[in-house]
């Protein structure tokens, strides 16, 4: 802007991270396009706007979880507690609402608050007590599972109100051409926008630096512990939102969040985000989630059993991390 | 070793060095930091391969591709930092990776017996083969390292600053051990800063300087004064910017300030002045800078900034008080290597004074700063890891310039930087002082220290050993740093 010298720093060149380096989103975009083409061949009406929106609605919880997980992973940590947090939130909401429509909105607020609180505890234990986040959140996972089972006496009680379920199920109806715009998609768009803005802000840049080199971030005057803690809070909040949406289209059960932590981590890694922190974008993480959802849809269309889908997910996470490592080395 | 040369990334760190060690001889290698001692040792022990020249052991030319081959050829090395497993026993450490076996199982008894023998052979019966290494003292751990080398039938032992970690009474024990090894016909290459022990132990001394061998002398014919002259004797070839006239007012004062690593220090940092800090590595120079910057804060005494008492307890507080710190470990602590040039240059602004709005103006001014310090990169979006050392350092400088600090602490600001960029950084440092900043500059490189500083303090063992004017001699700095070579028995 102020300098025009061609060799100077203002001469924007293509960095070596550029197109295909570790942390870039190009590979996931290519995979996503290929998968979308494959789904389209298998099911031509997939591209009708209403069908596409319905697909996005199904993908929204995973994309939101992946966005939350991204903040934690890019700072160099893990959040393994989100799956059980989703379960806990749904079960808690069902029991507290117990079919009473009047309780809906207070309980939604409570669910969000509880998610943020769990994230805060994860963050403080990790940064103040210096427990590796892998262990902190694994512990939180077990605590939540145990607490929910104990609290409900072994099987979920109560029921979600129709108002609560509406958030995940319904949308703005009668929109020309698009048909119904699901609330889940709107919520997704708002959160995705916020996530992108956050990563472009000072906070996001410092978060990346913390994941890359915490000592350098600290010596530059950064609040390393604070930034990492906020990342956990974001992840907890995203898990709460995902729980609200999932409670809408799934039933109330202990299975609603099972395994979601690994699905989210797989999605983030698939999106080119490097485990260990410092590289990768939140857009990549969300595209990774969309790609994973597309793949699961395709497997479903091809008649692959659900059990095998889990194995495919395992293969993806191994391949993505291995390839990411190779790309980082070159 | 004959005619050995080595360069890293085009920077020659060792050229045409000849050195030889006879059986039963202690050959000392001395030189300033950066003279090429470590590189020489690493070549002798197979860590690095020479670009030119050759190595011969017992007359046979050898090529050592890695430390394992060096061990097999009979070269053992005792590093300053030990390579021991603290949770394992002495015997397990000595035979790590090549445990004696019986019927496929580790023969612990044989291992212990052999270790005991080796320990006895160096007169270290106080160390037992079954002791856990982590519970041993530093001197005993060193014995374990030596015994480990002996168990490999080392004929040549390289010792890197072996007394650096030892207490005074332990040094005597090491002397005795070295003499025993000598009597067994082992040739020892003894690397040290400390002239006193070099004179006590060695039969010959080689002085290295700027990667070249200056001289090899019989210890009997040498004097400490002559050695110091050889170590520093060089022309001030490089250009340094003109020094300050009269220094300004005191900006930072320390009164009895100290912590676990620093004895109470009284010091003034003055506006417009470059204060050089000399001393050996580990003398507390970096600890002083880190305490001023709140990394490992002062725990005692007073620190004032602009007459007001302050004691930064974190880098964040220091940065916000107007202090900047350019660390010695640029890659480990200075830069977030996977982030872009621009993001690195903006890191302090964003981290210490985050904002929601107005980021654009800040970015514009940091881009201008990057241009002003003449960072050469493919673009501001390039990852900083791909820049040369000099350009990386300029990125760090731009980061701090954006904060307009009043106090700047530089720790080895030009380490690993090519000559051209070095001069540019020197000018930037001087320019900052001329604009009224108080600059503290730590340097192991004496010409830089003398060429840049308006005033010099020399540190030794965590305390200020003395203060010198900016036009002091290299000998004066070195004698304060090493503890007056005039007292060394000749």
GROMACS .gro file of N, CA and C in nm, chain A residues 60 63-64 67 71 184-200 238 282-283 286-287:
model
   81
   60UNK      N    1  -2.500  -2.942   0.914
   60UNK     CA    2  -2.473  -2.826   0.999
   60UNK      C    3  -2.410  -2.861   1.135
   63UNK      N    4  -2.046  -2.949   1.093
   63UNK     CA    5  -1.964  -2.834   1.051
   63UNK      C    6  -1.940  -2.741   1.170
   64UNK      N    7  -2.044  -2.721   1.251
   64UNK     CA    8  -2.029  -2.633   1.368
   64UNK      C    9  -1.932  -2.694   1.469
   67UNK      N   10  -1.585  -2.649   1.337
   67UNK     CA   11  -1.537  -2.511   1.354
   67UNK      C   12  -1.486  -2.492   1.497
   71UNK      N   13  -1.064  -2.428   1.649
   71UNK     CA   14  -1.002  -2.328   1.737
   71UNK      C   15  -0.908  -2.395   1.836
  184UNK      N   16  -3.134  -2.444   1.087
  184UNK     CA   17  -3.000  -2.496   1.110
  184UNK      C   18  -2.901  -2.434   1.012
  185UNK      N   19  -2.945  -2.417   0.886
  185UNK     CA   20  -2.855  -2.359   0.786
  185UNK      C   21  -2.828  -2.212   0.819
  186UNK      N   22  -2.933  -2.141   0.864
  186UNK     CA   23  -2.912  -2.000   0.901
  186UNK      C   24  -2.814  -1.989   1.018
  187UNK      N   25  -2.838  -2.073   1.117
  187UNK     CA   26  -2.748  -2.071   1.234
  187UNK      C   27  -2.605  -2.102   1.189
  188UNK      N   28  -2.593  -2.201   1.101
  188UNK     CA   29  -2.461  -2.238   1.049
  188UNK      C   30  -2.394  -2.118   0.981
  189UNK      N   31  -2.471  -2.050   0.897
  189UNK     CA   32  -2.412  -1.937   0.824
  189UNK      C   33  -2.365  -1.828   0.919
  190UNK      N   34  -2.447  -1.799   1.021
  190UNK     CA   35  -2.407  -1.695   1.117
  190UNK      C   36  -2.279  -1.736   1.190
  191UNK      N   37  -2.278  -1.861   1.239
  191UNK     CA   38  -2.160  -1.905   1.316
  191UNK      C   39  -2.036  -1.912   1.226
  192UNK      N   40  -2.055  -1.960   1.103
  192UNK     CA   41  -1.940  -1.967   1.013
  192UNK      C   42  -1.884  -1.827   0.988
  193UNK      N   43  -1.975  -1.732   0.969
  193UNK     CA   44  -1.930  -1.594   0.948
  193UNK      C   45  -1.854  -1.542   1.069
  194UNK      N   46  -1.907  -1.570   1.188
  194UNK     CA   47  -1.839  -1.525   1.310
  194UNK      C   48  -1.702  -1.590   1.323
  195UNK      N   49  -1.697  -1.721   1.292
  195UNK     CA   50  -1.570  -1.793   1.304
  195UNK      C   51  -1.466  -1.734   1.210
  196UNK      N   52  -1.509  -1.705   1.086
  196UNK     CA   53  -1.414  -1.648   0.991
  196UNK      C   54  -1.368  -1.510   1.038
  197UNK      N   55  -1.462  -1.430   1.086
  197UNK     CA   56  -1.424  -1.298   1.138
  197UNK      C   57  -1.327  -1.311   1.255
  198UNK      N   58  -1.357  -1.405   1.345
  198UNK     CA   59  -1.270  -1.422   1.463
  198UNK      C   60  -1.129  -1.458   1.420
  199UNK      N   61  -1.118  -1.544   1.318
  199UNK     CA   62  -0.984  -1.585   1.276
  199UNK      C   63  -0.911  -1.475   1.200
  200UNK      N   64  -0.986  -1.378   1.149
  200UNK     CA   65  -0.919  -1.266   1.084
  200UNK      C   66  -0.885  -1.156   1.184
  238UNK      N   67  -1.976  -2.424   2.065
  238UNK     CA   68  -2.015  -2.487   1.939
  238UNK      C   69  -2.081  -2.623   1.965
  282UNK      N   70  -1.001  -2.201   0.930
  282UNK     CA   71  -1.130  -2.246   0.981
  282UNK      C   72  -1.222  -2.281   0.864
  283UNK      N   73  -1.204  -2.213   0.750
  283UNK     CA   74  -1.280  -2.248   0.630
  283UNK      C   75  -1.246  -2.391   0.590
  286UNK      N   76  -1.421  -2.637   0.816
  286UNK     CA   77  -1.564  -2.651   0.789
  286UNK      C   78  -1.587  -2.725   0.657
  287UNK      N   79  -1.503  -2.696   0.557
  287UNK     CA   80  -1.514  -2.770   0.432
  287UNK      C   81  -1.481  -2.917   0.455
   0.00000   0.00000   0.00000
